[in-house]
């Protein structure tokens, strides 16, 4: 059994021209970005840049035109993503809406929901976040307790979500809740698209160890959410949400998160590095190149309608391990003043503090390896 | 996959499975008879007219079955001769890359040497062989070229890289074989009242193993695609290095989950792990390829690295479209 047969990545159209379009947009906007803002890539914020991508037709690329999309291929979208990440563009505001929430609404949402949210998402103006984790439900997502009671006026929501990235910038949260009283585990869960300006919904910041405000808590205090906010089928939330997770695991954001530091290392040591530094650059390049082949192949499988659950978990686990090891390997190999003003100094200091988060978003290594082991027939 | 590839793979699968466990003396005549050596020789020159994807497919199967006969060496030797326009002699041909031992030299009817700007064919009598043995117990001979080649043609072909690709391809098969043995073992071996596979620590270790095998498969396939495009210097450097890393990470897992059973000469695991250990040193070590790749990347510059990586797959998309 070949574990990872490579699927050819053959996007339509003029691929170099598409890359150049993204690179030109980055060049036009980069003068005002700080190095830390760039290092945050798919968590970084620049509303004007998100709008510019929307105007250029680079958001909602695969969606139908009637909802503001552009009906392009998933592989063309992949190229845009990898260029944004490798180019260090702060593309966080729209990232989740474009990657996950929009496609999920297209698949399961009502006509009203699609018309309400998708055009704004495709313009780069409407942002979404994902309400999954709770104080007592982290990796064990099936234990969520936030409850939505169905009434004649709408859903009465009570409970709390936590670790919700970007909620303070977002307009709506696609939230996994329990809608059947007394239900357990994967049963009785549903997804509601909840506007964050709904009375009774409060977003509070959680500052991370790098001093950033990405995480939030969302409190639901008897919030009244319209009945029309139900996405998909009542009680089918678990199935819908796990399909959503498969979409997010194999993308280029799973191995390129610290690519800016590799760029800074190469530029700092120049064209004739010492042998040990040349070897480190070679090693990081080999890992990055291999991960890209694996990620491209998995994207091609997804585009072909396959469901590469194990491959996606492999890409994420290996990719996270690489992007997390990169700052540590650079620190071990090169003398860097962590309080210094150079790009290399600032980026190394930044990634040492932020990289622990790379493997906790979207499934920990242990969870991913459990999925792989299941795929291998071991459990 | 071409129709030719399907037939080729079926033939190789059957033959190599049949030869699994056979020694060189009984395996080589069967491999020679099957004609794999001419895989890369153009059809109009009497060869199979295959591509590098075909080479990957058969070398992977050779690795999977721990084939004791030379396969990569004659395929590459005949390829070099065909490229150089030198007529190939009968019998087993092997290869001599700069600074490398010459696999199976003691059994060879000729050695194709590439390096220093030339491809040259040496026949027995024009070199002396000092026998050596690989970690897998295979002939890893040292050759002293004392006489003149029968033919020599100017060429800048990088045989070290082609040899490295061959070992990546074989390693992808050997890793799968070692992985399959490991899975079978943990599913059947019962300790503490349950199969080893039911222990989470064992599951996690094997998941990690599968990731490494997957990385080698992906890198091998990407190399073959680049070779078919005509230029794979970057890809082979990255793939040989990544394969070295994968061997480093996964061979210990294979042995760990097998316990003492996997450490015996009778049990098949060593047929694969010993070859993997040897291949890691052959045709350039991890550090050799890391430095070569790193120096090339340093010259590209930070942004240039990504532009190069993207352009190298885009050219293949353009060619296929």
XYZ file of N, CA, C and O in Angstrom, chain A residues 209-297:
356
model
N 0.924 34.686 24.503
C 2.230 34.853 25.144
C 3.188 35.731 24.349
O 4.199 36.178 24.866
N 2.837 36.006 23.077
C 3.654 36.920 22.288
C 3.129 38.354 22.402
O 3.649 39.262 21.763
N 2.083 38.549 23.216
C 1.530 39.876 23.413
C 0.479 40.267 22.392
O 0.028 41.403 22.356
N 0.095 39.309 21.544
C -0.866 39.625 20.490
C -2.302 39.376 20.946
O -2.544 38.518 21.790
N -3.201 40.123 20.344
C -4.622 39.848 20.559
C -5.157 39.145 19.308
O -5.489 39.807 18.330
N -5.150 37.818 19.331
C -5.774 37.028 18.268
C -6.971 36.264 18.826
O -8.023 36.232 18.254
N -6.718 35.665 19.983
C -7.739 34.829 20.620
C -8.812 35.681 21.282
O -8.544 36.789 21.736
N -9.998 35.097 21.370
C -11.082 35.740 22.109
C -11.920 34.690 22.810
O -11.893 33.510 22.441
N -12.672 35.190 23.788
C -13.785 34.403 24.325
C -15.061 35.015 23.748
O -15.136 36.233 23.565
N -16.035 34.178 23.453
C -17.350 34.694 23.062
C -18.366 34.168 24.081
O -18.474 32.949 24.266
N -19.055 35.092 24.721
C -20.088 34.710 25.699
C -21.469 34.875 25.077
O -21.733 35.866 24.396
N -22.305 33.889 25.299
C -23.695 33.953 24.834
C -24.584 33.980 26.064
O -24.626 33.006 26.821
N -25.241 35.116 26.272
C -26.058 35.291 27.471
C -27.516 35.463 27.041
O -27.982 36.570 26.860
N -28.178 34.310 26.867
C -29.577 34.302 26.420
C -29.751 35.077 25.115
O -30.757 35.772 24.914
N -28.755 34.982 24.257
C -28.810 35.704 22.982
C -29.899 35.100 22.101
O -30.030 33.883 22.020
N -30.673 35.983 21.436
C -31.747 35.516 20.555
C -31.263 35.570 19.110
O -31.003 36.644 18.574
N -31.141 34.393 18.532
C -30.603 34.278 17.164
C -31.732 33.801 16.262
O -32.453 32.862 16.621
N -31.899 34.440 15.087
C -33.036 34.060 14.221
C -33.022 32.574 13.862
O -31.947 31.978 13.713
N -34.185 32.013 13.664
C -34.281 30.594 13.274
C -33.539 30.344 11.959
O -32.975 29.280 11.736
N -33.504 31.378 11.114
C -32.843 31.263 9.815
C -31.328 31.174 9.908
O -30.645 31.054 8.895
N -30.782 31.253 11.123
C -29.325 31.175 11.279
C -28.824 29.734 11.257
O -27.611 29.503 11.204
N -29.747 28.773 11.315
C -29.321 27.364 11.278
C -28.679 27.072 9.919
O -29.272 27.314 8.877
N -27.455 26.533 9.968
C -26.757 26.181 8.727
C -26.833 24.667 8.559
O -26.437 23.915 9.452
N -27.379 24.249 7.423
C -27.483 22.817 7.167
C -28.620 22.205 7.958
O -29.636 22.848 8.222
N -28.419 20.981 8.396
C -29.488 20.219 9.014
C -29.340 20.204 10.526
O -28.237 20.005 11.032
N -30.444 20.427 11.210
C -30.425 20.362 12.669
C -29.975 18.963 13.091
O -30.462 17.953 12.575
N -29.004 18.917 14.000
C -28.518 17.629 14.491
C -27.364 17.054 13.685
O -26.746 16.076 14.083
N -27.045 17.683 12.530
C -25.957 17.172 11.678
C -24.678 18.009 11.812
O -23.799 17.954 10.958
N -24.600 18.786 12.901
C -23.474 19.712 13.055
C -22.117 19.026 13.060
O -21.145 19.531 12.504
N -22.054 17.845 13.676
C -20.754 17.167 13.785
C -20.225 16.790 12.403
O -19.075 17.028 12.077
N -21.116 16.217 11.596
C -20.720 15.792 10.255
C -20.262 17.002 9.436
O -19.264 16.954 8.722
N -21.009 18.103 9.573
C -20.683 19.303 8.794
C -19.355 19.898 9.230
O -18.548 20.330 8.423
N -19.116 19.895 10.538
C -17.924 20.558 11.058
C -16.668 19.724 10.767
O -15.594 20.275 10.532
N -16.788 18.419 10.731
C -15.595 17.615 10.437
C -15.240 17.708 8.953
O -14.073 17.693 8.592
N -16.268 17.875 8.111
C -15.980 18.107 6.685
C -15.214 19.409 6.526
O -14.294 19.528 5.715
N -15.570 20.379 7.365
C -14.932 21.696 7.340
C -13.458 21.578 7.754
O -12.584 22.224 7.188
N -13.202 20.728 8.744
C -11.817 20.580 9.216
C -10.916 19.978 8.145
O -9.747 20.341 8.030
N -11.463 19.049 7.342
C -10.638 18.442 6.299
C -10.169 19.490 5.295
O -9.087 19.387 4.744
N -11.019 20.519 5.070
C -10.648 21.585 4.127
C -9.452 22.393 4.601
O -8.743 22.988 3.820
N -9.253 22.446 5.908
C -8.278 23.391 6.434
C -6.932 22.756 6.781
O -6.045 23.435 7.237
N -6.758 21.466 6.552
C -5.557 20.845 7.100
C -4.385 20.739 6.142
O -3.263 20.571 6.573
N -4.647 20.762 4.849
C -3.543 20.468 3.933
C -3.075 21.683 3.159
O -2.260 21.564 2.264
N -3.577 22.858 3.491
C -3.237 24.055 2.728
C -1.806 24.513 2.960
O -1.116 24.009 3.842
N -1.363 25.484 2.147
C 0.021 25.966 2.280
C 0.269 26.686 3.604
O 1.421 26.852 3.997
N -0.807 27.086 4.297
C -0.618 27.749 5.593
C -0.136 26.775 6.663
O 0.167 27.174 7.774
N -0.065 25.476 6.314
C 0.392 24.483 7.286
C 1.883 24.225 7.222
O 2.392 23.396 7.974
N 2.569 24.853 6.300
C 4.030 24.699 6.314
C 4.789 25.997 6.032
O 6.005 26.048 6.168
N 4.072 27.043 5.636
C 4.749 28.294 5.277
C 4.663 29.373 6.355
O 5.066 30.507 6.117
N 4.141 29.021 7.537
C 3.901 30.068 8.542
C 5.168 30.820 8.926
O 5.117 31.993 9.277
N 6.334 30.147 8.903
C 7.566 30.840 9.296
C 8.508 31.058 8.115
O 9.701 31.250 8.293
N 7.944 31.033 6.900
C 8.794 31.167 5.703
C 9.566 32.484 5.675
O 10.694 32.547 5.177
N 8.964 33.527 6.241
C 9.645 34.836 6.247
C 10.998 34.768 6.967
O 11.936 35.488 6.610
N 11.078 33.906 7.970
C 12.346 33.780 8.700
C 13.399 33.095 7.829
O 14.584 33.452 7.887
N 12.985 32.134 7.023
C 13.934 31.497 6.097
C 14.456 32.526 5.093
O 15.661 32.578 4.812
N 13.557 33.377 4.596
C 13.970 34.449 3.680
C 14.997 35.352 4.372
O 16.051 35.674 3.808
N 14.692 35.739 5.622
C 15.582 36.653 6.347
C 16.939 36.003 6.603
O 17.985 36.659 6.521
N 16.933 34.704 6.910
C 18.201 33.995 7.142
C 19.047 34.007 5.873
O 20.239 34.334 5.912
N 18.432 33.661 4.752
C 19.172 33.597 3.480
C 19.743 34.977 3.138
O 20.909 35.103 2.760
N 18.933 36.013 3.316
C 19.411 37.350 2.983
C 20.485 37.826 3.953
O 21.412 38.537 3.575
N 20.369 37.415 5.238
C 21.348 37.870 6.234
C 22.718 37.237 6.014
O 23.739 37.873 6.236
N 22.767 35.980 5.577
C 24.074 35.323 5.448
C 24.682 35.523 4.054
O 25.873 35.255 3.866
N 23.894 36.002 3.106
C 24.450 36.360 1.805
C 24.723 35.178 0.905
O 24.446 34.032 1.259
N 25.307 35.470 -0.274
C 25.456 34.415 -1.292
C 26.551 33.389 -0.989
O 26.597 32.350 -1.649
N 27.455 33.655 -0.044
C 28.528 32.702 0.256
C 28.524 32.334 1.742
O 29.438 32.692 2.477
N 27.519 31.634 2.207
C 27.439 31.330 3.643
C 28.493 30.310 4.081
O 29.037 29.577 3.254
N 28.759 30.270 5.388
C 29.649 29.255 5.955
C 29.025 27.880 5.709
O 27.802 27.766 5.571
N 29.850 26.817 5.669
C 29.319 25.491 5.340
C 28.155 25.046 6.220
O 27.164 24.522 5.713
N 28.244 25.292 7.524
C 27.164 24.798 8.385
C 25.865 25.556 8.136
O 24.773 24.981 8.185
N 25.983 26.850 7.835
C 24.760 27.625 7.562
C 24.196 27.240 6.190
O 22.980 27.119 6.016
N 25.089 27.000 5.220
C 24.621 26.532 3.913
C 23.864 25.221 4.075
O 22.815 25.011 3.463
N 24.385 24.337 4.928
C 23.715 23.050 5.150
C 22.344 23.243 5.792
O 21.387 22.551 5.446
N 22.266 24.186 6.725
C 20.959 24.438 7.352
C 19.967 24.959 6.309
O 18.815 24.511 6.257
N 20.419 25.884 5.475
C 19.534 26.419 4.431
C 19.104 25.286 3.495
O 17.932 25.188 3.109
N 20.045 24.406 3.161
C 19.722 23.275 2.295
C 18.698 22.359 2.939
O 17.737 21.920 2.308
N 18.874 22.101 4.216
C 17.958 21.202 4.914
C 16.552 21.792 4.998
O 15.551 21.118 4.735
N 16.480 23.064 5.343
C 15.161 23.712 5.437
C 14.497 23.759 4.063
O 13.289 23.538 3.935
N 15.303 24.011 3.036
C 14.758 24.041 1.679
C 14.217 22.670 1.276
O 13.134 22.561 0.701
N 14.981 21.622 1.610
C 14.552 20.265 1.235
C 13.222 19.916 1.911
O 12.328 19.329 1.298
N 13.091 20.291 3.174
C 11.840 19.982 3.887
C 10.689 20.809 3.319
O 9.583 20.293 3.108
N 10.954 22.074 3.079
C 9.908 22.953 2.543
C 9.469 22.472 1.164
O 8.270 22.386 0.872
N 10.443 22.140 0.321
C 10.138 21.682 -1.041
C 9.299 20.398 -1.003
O 8.311 20.263 -1.738
N 9.683 19.468 -0.122
C 8.935 18.205 -0.030
C 7.512 18.461 0.455
O 6.547 17.909 -0.093
N 7.375 19.293 1.462
C 6.036 19.597 1.980
C 5.177 20.241 0.898
O 3.981 19.964 0.794
N 5.809 21.076 0.085
C 5.029 21.713 -0.986
C 4.518 20.667 -1.972
O 3.353 20.726 -2.380
N 5.357 19.698 -2.305
C 4.887 18.640 -3.213
C 3.688 17.918 -2.604
O 2.712 17.595 -3.289
N 3.768 17.646 -1.301
C 2.695 16.904 -0.630
C 1.426 17.741 -0.537
O 0.313 17.245 -0.730
N 1.594 19.013 -0.252
C 0.445 19.904 -0.127
C -0.223 20.117 -1.495
O -1.458 20.090 -1.618
N 0.580 20.296 -2.549
C 0.036 20.450 -3.902
C -0.766 19.212 -4.298
O -1.864 19.310 -4.849
N -0.197 18.054 -3.993
C -0.854 16.803 -4.356
C -2.189 16.651 -3.633
O -3.189 16.229 -4.224
